[in-house]
mmCIF file of C-alpha atoms in Angstrom:
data_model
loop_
_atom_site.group_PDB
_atom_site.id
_atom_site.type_symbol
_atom_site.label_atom_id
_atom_site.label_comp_id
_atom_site.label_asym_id
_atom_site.label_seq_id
_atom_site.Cartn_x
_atom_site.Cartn_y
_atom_site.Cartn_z
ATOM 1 C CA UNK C 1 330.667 57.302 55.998
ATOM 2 C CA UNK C 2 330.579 59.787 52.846
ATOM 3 C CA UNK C 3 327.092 60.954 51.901
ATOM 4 C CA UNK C 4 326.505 60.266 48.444
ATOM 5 C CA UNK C 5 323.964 62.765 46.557
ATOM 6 C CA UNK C 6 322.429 61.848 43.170
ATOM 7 C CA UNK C 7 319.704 64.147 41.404
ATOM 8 C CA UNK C 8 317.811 63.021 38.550
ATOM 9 C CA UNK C 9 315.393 65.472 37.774
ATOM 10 C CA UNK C 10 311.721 64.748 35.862
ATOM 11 C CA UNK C 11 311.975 65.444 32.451
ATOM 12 C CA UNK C 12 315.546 66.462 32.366
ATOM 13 C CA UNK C 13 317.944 63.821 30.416
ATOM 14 C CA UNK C 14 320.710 64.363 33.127
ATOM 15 C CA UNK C 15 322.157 62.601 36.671
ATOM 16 C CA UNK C 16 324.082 64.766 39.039
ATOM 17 C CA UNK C 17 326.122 63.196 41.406
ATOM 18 C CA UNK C 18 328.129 64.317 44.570
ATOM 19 C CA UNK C 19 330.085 62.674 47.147
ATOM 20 C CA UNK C 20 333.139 64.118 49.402
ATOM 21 C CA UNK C 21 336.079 61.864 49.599
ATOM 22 C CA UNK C 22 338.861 61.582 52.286
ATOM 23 C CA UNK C 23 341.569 62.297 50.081
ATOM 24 C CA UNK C 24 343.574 64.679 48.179
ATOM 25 C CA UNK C 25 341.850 65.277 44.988
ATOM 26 C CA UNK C 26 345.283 63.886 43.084
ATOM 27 C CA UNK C 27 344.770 60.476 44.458
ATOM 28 C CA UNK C 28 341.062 60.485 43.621
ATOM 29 C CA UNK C 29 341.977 61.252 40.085
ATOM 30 C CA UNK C 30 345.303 58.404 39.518
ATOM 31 C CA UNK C 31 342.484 56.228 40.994
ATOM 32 C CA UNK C 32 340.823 56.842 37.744
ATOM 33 C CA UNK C 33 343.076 56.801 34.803
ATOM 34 C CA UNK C 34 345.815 54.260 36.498
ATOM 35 C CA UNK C 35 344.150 50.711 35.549
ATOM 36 C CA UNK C 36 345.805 48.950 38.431
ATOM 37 C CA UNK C 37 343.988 51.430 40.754
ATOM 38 C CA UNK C 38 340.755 51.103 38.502
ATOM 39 C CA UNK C 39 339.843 47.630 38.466
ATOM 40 C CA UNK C 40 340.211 47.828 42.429
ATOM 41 C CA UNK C 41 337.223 49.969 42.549
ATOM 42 C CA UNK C 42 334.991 50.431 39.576
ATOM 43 C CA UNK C 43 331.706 48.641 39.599
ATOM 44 C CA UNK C 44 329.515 45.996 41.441
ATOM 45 C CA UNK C 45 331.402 43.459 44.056
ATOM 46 C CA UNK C 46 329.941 40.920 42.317
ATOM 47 C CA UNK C 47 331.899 41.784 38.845
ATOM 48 C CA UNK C 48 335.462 41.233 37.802
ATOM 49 C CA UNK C 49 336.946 44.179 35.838
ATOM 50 C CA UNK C 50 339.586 44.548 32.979
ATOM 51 C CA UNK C 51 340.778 47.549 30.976
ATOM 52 C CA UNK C 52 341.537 46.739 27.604
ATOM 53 C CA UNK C 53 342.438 50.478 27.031
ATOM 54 C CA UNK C 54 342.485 53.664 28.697
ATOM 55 C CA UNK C 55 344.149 56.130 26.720
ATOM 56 C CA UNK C 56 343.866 59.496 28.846
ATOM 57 C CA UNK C 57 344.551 62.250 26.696
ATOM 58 C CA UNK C 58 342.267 64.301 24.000
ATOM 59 C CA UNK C 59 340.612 61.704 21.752
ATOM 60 C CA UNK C 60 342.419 59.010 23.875
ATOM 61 C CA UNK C 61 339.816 56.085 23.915
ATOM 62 C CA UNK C 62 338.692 53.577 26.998
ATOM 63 C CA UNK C 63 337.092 50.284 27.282
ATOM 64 C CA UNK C 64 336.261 48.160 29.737
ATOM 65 C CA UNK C 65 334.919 45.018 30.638
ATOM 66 C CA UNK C 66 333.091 44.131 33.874
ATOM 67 C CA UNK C 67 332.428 39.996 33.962
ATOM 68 C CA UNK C 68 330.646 38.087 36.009
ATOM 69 C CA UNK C 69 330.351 34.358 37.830
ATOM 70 C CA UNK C 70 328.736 32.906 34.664
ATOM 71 C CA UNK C 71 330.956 34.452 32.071
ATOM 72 C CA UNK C 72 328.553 36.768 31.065
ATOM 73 C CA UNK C 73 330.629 40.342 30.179
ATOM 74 C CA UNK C 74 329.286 43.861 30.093
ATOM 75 C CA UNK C 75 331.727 45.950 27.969
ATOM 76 C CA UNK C 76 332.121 50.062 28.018
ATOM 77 C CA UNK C 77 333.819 52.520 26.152
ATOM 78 C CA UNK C 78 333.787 56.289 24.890
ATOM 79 C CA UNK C 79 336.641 59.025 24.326
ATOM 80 C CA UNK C 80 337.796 61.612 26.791
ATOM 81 C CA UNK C 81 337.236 65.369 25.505
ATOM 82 C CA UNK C 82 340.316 67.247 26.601
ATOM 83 C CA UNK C 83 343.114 66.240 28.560
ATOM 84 C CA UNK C 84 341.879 64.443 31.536
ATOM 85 C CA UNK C 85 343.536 66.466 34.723
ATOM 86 C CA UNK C 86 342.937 66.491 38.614
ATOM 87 C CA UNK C 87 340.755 69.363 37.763
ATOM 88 C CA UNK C 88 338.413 67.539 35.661
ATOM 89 C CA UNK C 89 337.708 64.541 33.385
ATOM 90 C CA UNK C 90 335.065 65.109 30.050
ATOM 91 C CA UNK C 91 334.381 61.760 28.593
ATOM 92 C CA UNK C 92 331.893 59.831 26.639
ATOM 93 C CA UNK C 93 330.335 56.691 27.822
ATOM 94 C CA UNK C 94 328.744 54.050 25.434
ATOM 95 C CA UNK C 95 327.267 50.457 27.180
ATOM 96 C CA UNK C 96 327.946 48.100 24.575
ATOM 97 C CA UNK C 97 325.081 46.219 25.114
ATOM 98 C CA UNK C 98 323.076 49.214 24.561
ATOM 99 C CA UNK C 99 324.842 50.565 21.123
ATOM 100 C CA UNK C 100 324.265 54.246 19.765
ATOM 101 C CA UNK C 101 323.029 55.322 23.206
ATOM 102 C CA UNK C 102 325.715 57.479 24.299
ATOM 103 C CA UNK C 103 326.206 59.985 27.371
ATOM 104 C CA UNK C 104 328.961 62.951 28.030
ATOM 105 C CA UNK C 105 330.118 62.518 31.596
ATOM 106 C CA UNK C 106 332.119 65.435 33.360
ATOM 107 C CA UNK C 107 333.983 65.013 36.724
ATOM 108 C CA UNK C 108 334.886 67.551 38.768
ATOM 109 C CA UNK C 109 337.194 67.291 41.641
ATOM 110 C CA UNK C 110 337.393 70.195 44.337
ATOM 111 C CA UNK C 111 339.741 69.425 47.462
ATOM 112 C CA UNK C 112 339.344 71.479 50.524
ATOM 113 C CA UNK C 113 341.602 70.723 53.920
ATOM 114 C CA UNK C 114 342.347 67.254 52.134
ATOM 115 C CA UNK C 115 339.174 65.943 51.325
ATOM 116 C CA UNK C 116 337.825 65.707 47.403
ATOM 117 C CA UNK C 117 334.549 66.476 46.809
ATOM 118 C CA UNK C 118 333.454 64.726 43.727
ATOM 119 C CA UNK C 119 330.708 66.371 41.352
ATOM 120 C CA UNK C 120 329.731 64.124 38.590
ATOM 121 C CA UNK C 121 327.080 65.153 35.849
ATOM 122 C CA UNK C 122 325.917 62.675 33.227
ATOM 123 C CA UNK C 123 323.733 63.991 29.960
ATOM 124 C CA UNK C 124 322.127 61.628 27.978
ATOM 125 C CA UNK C 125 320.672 61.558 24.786
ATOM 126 C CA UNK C 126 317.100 61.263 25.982
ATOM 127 C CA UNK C 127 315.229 60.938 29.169
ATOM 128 C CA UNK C 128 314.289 57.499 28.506
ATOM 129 C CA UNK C 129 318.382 56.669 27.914
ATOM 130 C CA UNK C 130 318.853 58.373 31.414
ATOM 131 C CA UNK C 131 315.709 56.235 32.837
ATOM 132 C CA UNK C 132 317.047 53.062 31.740
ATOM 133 C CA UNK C 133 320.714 53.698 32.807
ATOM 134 C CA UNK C 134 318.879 54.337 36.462
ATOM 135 C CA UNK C 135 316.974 51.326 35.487
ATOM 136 C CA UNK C 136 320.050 49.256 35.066
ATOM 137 C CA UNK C 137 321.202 48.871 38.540
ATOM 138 C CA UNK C 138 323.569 51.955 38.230
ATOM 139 C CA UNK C 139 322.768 53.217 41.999
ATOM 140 C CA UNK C 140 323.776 49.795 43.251
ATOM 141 C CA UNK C 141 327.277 49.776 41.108
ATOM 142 C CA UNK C 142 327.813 53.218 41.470
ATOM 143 C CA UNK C 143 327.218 53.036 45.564
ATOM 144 C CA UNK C 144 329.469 49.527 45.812
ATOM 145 C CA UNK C 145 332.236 51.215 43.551
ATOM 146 C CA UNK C 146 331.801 54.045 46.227
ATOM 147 C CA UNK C 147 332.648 52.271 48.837
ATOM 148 C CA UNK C 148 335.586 50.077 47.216
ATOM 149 C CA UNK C 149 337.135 53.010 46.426
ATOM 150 C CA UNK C 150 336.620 54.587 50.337
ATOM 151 C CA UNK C 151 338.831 51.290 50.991
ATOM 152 C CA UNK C 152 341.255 51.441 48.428
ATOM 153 C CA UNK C 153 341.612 55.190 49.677
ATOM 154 C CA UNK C 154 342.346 53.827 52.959
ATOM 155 C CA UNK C 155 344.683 51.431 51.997
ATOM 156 C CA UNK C 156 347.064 53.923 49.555
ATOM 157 C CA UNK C 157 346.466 57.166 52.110
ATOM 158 C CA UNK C 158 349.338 57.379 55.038
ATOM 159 C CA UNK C 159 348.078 57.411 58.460
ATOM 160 C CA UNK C 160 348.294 60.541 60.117
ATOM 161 C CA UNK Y 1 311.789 75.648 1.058
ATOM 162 C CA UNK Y 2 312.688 72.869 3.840
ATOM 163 C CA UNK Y 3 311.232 73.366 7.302
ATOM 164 C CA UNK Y 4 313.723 73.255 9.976
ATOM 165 C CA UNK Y 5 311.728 71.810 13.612
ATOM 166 C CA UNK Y 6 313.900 73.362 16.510
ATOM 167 C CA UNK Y 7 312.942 72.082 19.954
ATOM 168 C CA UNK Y 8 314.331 73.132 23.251
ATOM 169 C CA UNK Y 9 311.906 71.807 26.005
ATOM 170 C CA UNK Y 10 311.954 74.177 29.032
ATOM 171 C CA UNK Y 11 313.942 72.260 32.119
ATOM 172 C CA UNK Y 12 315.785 70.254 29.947
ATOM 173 C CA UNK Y 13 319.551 70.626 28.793
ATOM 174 C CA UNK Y 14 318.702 69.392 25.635
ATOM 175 C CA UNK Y 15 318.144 70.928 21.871
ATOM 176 C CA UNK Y 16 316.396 68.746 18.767
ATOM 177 C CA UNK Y 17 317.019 69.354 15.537
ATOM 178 C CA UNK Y 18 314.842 68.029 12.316
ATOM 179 C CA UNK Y 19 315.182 68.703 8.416
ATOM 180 C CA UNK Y 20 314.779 67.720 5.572
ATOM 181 C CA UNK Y 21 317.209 67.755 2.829
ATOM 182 C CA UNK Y 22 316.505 67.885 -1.150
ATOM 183 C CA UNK Y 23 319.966 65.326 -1.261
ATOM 184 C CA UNK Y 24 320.805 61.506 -0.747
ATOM 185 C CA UNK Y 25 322.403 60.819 2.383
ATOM 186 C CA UNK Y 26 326.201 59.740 1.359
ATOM 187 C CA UNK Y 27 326.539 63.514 0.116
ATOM 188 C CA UNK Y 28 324.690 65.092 3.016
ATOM 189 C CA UNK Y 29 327.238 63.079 5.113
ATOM 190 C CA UNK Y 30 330.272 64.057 2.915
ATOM 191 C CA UNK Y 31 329.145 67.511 3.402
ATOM 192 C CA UNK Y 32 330.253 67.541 7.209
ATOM 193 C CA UNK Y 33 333.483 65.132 6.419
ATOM 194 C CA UNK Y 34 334.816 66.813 3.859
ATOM 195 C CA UNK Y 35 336.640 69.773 4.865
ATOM 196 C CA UNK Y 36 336.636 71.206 1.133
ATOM 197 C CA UNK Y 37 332.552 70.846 1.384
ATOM 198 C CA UNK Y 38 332.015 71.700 5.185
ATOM 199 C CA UNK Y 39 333.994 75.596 4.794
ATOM 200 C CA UNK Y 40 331.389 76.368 1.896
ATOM 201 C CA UNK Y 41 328.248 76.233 3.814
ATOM 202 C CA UNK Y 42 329.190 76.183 8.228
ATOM 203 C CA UNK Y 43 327.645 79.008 9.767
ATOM 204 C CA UNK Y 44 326.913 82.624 9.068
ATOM 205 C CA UNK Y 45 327.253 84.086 6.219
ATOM 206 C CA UNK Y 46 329.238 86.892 7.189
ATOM 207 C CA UNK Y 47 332.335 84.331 8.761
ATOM 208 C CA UNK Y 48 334.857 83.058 6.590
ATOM 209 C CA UNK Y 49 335.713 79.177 8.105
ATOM 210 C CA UNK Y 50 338.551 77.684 8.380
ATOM 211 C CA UNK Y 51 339.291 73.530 9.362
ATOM 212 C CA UNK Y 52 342.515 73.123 11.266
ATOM 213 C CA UNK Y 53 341.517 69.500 11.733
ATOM 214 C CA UNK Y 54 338.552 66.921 10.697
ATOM 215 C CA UNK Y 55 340.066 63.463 11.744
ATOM 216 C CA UNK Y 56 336.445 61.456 11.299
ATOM 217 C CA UNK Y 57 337.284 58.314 13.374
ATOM 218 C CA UNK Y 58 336.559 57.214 16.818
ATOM 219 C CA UNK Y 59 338.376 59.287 18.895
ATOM 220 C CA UNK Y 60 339.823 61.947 16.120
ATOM 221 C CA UNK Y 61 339.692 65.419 16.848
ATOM 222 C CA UNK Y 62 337.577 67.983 14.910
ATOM 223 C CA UNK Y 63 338.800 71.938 15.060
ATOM 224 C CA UNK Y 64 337.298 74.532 13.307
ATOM 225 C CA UNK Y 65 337.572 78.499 13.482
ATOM 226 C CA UNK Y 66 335.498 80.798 12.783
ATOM 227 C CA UNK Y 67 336.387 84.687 11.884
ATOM 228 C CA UNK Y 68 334.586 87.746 11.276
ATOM 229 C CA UNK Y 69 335.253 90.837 8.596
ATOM 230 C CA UNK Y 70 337.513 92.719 11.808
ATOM 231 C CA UNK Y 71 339.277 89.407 12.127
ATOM 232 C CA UNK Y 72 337.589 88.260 15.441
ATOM 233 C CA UNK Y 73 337.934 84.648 15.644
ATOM 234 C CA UNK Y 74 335.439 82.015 17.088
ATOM 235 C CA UNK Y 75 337.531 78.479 18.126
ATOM 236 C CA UNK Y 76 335.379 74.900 18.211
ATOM 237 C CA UNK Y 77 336.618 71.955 19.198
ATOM 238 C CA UNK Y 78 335.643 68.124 19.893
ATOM 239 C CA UNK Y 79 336.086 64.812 19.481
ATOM 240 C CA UNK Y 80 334.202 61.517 17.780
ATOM 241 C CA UNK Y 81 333.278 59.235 19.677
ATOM 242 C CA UNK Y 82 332.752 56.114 17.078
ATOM 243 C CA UNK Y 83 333.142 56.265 13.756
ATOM 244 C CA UNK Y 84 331.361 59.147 11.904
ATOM 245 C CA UNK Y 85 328.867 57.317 8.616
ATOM 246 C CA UNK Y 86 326.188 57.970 6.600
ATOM 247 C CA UNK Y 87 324.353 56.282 9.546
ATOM 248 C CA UNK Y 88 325.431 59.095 12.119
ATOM 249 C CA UNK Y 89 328.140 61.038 13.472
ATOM 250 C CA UNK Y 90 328.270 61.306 17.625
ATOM 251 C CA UNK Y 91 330.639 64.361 19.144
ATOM 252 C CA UNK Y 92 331.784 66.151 21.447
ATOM 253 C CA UNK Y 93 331.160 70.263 21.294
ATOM 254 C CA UNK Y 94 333.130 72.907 22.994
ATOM 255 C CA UNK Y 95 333.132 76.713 21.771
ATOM 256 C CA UNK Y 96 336.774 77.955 22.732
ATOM 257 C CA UNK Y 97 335.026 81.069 23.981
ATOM 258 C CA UNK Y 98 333.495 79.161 27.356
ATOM 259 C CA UNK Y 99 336.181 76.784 28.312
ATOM 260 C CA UNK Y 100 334.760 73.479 30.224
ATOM 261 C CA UNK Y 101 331.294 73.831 28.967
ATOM 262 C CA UNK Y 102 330.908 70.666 26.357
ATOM 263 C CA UNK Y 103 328.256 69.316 24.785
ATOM 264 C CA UNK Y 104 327.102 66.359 23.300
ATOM 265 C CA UNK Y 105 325.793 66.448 19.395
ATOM 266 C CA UNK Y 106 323.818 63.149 17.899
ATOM 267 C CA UNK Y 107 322.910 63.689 13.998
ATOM 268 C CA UNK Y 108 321.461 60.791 12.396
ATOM 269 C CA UNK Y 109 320.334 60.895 8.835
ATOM 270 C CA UNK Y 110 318.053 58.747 7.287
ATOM 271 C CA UNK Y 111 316.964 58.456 3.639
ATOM 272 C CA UNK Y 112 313.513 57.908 1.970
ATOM 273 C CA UNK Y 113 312.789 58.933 -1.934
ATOM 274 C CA UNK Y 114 316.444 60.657 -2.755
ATOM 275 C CA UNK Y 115 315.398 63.185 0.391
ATOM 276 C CA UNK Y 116 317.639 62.709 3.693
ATOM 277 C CA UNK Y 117 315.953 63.821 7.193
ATOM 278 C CA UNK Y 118 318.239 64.750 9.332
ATOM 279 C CA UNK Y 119 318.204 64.725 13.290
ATOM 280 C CA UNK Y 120 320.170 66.552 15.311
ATOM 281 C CA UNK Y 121 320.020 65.982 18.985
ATOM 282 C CA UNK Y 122 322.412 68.861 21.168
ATOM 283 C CA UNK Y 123 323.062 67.719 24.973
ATOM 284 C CA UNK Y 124 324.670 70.091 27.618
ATOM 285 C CA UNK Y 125 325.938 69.779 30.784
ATOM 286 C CA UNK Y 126 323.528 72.326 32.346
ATOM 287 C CA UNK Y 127 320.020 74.232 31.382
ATOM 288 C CA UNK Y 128 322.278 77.126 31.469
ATOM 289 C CA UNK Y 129 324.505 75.787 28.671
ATOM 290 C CA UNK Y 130 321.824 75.108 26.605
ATOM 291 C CA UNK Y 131 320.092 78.411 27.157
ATOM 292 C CA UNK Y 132 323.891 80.263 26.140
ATOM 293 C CA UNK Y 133 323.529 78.656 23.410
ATOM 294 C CA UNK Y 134 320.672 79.801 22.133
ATOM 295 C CA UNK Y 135 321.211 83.547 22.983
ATOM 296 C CA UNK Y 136 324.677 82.868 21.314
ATOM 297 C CA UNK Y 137 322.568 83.345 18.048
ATOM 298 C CA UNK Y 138 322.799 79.304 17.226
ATOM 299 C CA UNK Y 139 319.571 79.898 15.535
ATOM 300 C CA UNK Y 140 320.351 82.419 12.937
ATOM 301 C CA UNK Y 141 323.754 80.643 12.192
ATOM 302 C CA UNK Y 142 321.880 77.216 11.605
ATOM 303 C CA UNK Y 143 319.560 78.706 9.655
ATOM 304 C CA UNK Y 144 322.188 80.231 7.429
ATOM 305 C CA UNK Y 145 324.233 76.961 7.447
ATOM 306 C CA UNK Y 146 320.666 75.045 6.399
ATOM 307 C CA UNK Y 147 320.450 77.648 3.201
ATOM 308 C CA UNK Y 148 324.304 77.718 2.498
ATOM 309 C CA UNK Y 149 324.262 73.905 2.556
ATOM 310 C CA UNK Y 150 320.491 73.708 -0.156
ATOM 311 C CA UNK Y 151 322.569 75.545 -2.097
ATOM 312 C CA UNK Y 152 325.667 73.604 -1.996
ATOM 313 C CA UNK Y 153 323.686 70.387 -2.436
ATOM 314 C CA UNK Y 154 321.718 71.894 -5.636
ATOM 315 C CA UNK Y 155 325.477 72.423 -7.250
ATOM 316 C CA UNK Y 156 326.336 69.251 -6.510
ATOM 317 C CA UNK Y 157 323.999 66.920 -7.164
ATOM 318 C CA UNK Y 158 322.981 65.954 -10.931
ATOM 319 C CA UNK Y 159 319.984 67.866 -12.450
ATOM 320 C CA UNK Y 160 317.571 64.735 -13.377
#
């Protein structure tokens, strides 16, 4: 299995994330701005996801909703900076239950011999904003959308 | 004279931004939505400015350029994310000059007695960023911008 690496440094308002996938870097990046590929992936198992928009181009906006058993919905959204490509993706990120708190999130996707290597670096607005995203559960979502996409992967990639 | 607070906290990507401004808040708002307003008091003195774009809604684009007396020019681009108001204006940051390095800029302005404090909070991808920044000379150009921008206000704004 693919080694996930997150750093959140003390007193630094930022997450850095890294994580190799087995795949070219262009599927890693459809499987982020196609939204029938999306909602296969993003978030918590528990959590049923819809894109109400996903607009990716410079300015383009995004939301989404993740919803769960009871109803309940969490909704997200931000703008991409910059044409979203398979060399990058620049976006902001807003939690709607969490208004005016907003991060800048930058994707990087390198592919060597067919596998991605994914470097992800969140900056927030404070270090208590980046505390309470950590706070939120984001490990656990981020590490089950890891895997769901490891599967999905599996599922679109040709055997060899 | 106002006193401008700059803090940039060793370690941390991050620049803060306080000051306080002889103006209500609608016009110190108009100031940076207004491209007629913003070209009269943006950066050093010795640049002339020019606004290619200034789309303030969620997800417009902002371009502005920058050129010196040998006709050097200095590209910066972003996007909104939300839509700017006298509450705040979130955006994205990129000088043309370093391609791929983006920041994050927060200003929120609030408004007690006819004065307007304004906060800036600047987030960057990397320590790095941050510290280019800096060298870049951010601090004499704000500090220009701050005294350009008194001055603007005190033409502006009724004599009581």
């Amino acid at each position: 299995m693919a080694t996930t690496r997150i750093i959140a440094e003390p007193g630094a308002p930022r997450i850095v994330i890294t994580r190799e996938f087995a795949a070219p870097r262009d599927l890693r990046f459809r499987a982020h701005t196609d939204p029938e590929l999306l909602v296969q992936w993003l978030g918590p198992r528990t959590l049923t996801m819809t894109v109400a928009r996903l607009d990716a181009r410079d300015g383009g906006r995004w939301h989404y909703t993740h919803r769960d058993a009871d109803g309940n919905e969490y909704g997200f959204r931000g703008v991409f900076h910059g044409t979203p490509s398979p060399d990058g993706i620049v976006r902001t990120f807003e939690f709607e239950g969490a208004p005016g708190h907003v991060s800048l999130e930058t994707m990087t996707f390198s592919e060597h011999a067919g596998k991605t290597v994914v470097r992800a670096i969140a900056v927030f607005q404070s270090v208590e904003d980046r505390d309470a995203a950590i706070q939120s559960g984001m490990e656990q979502g981020f590490n089950d959308s890891m895997e769901r996409l490891d599967e999905l992967v599996a599922k679109l990639t040709p055997v060899r």
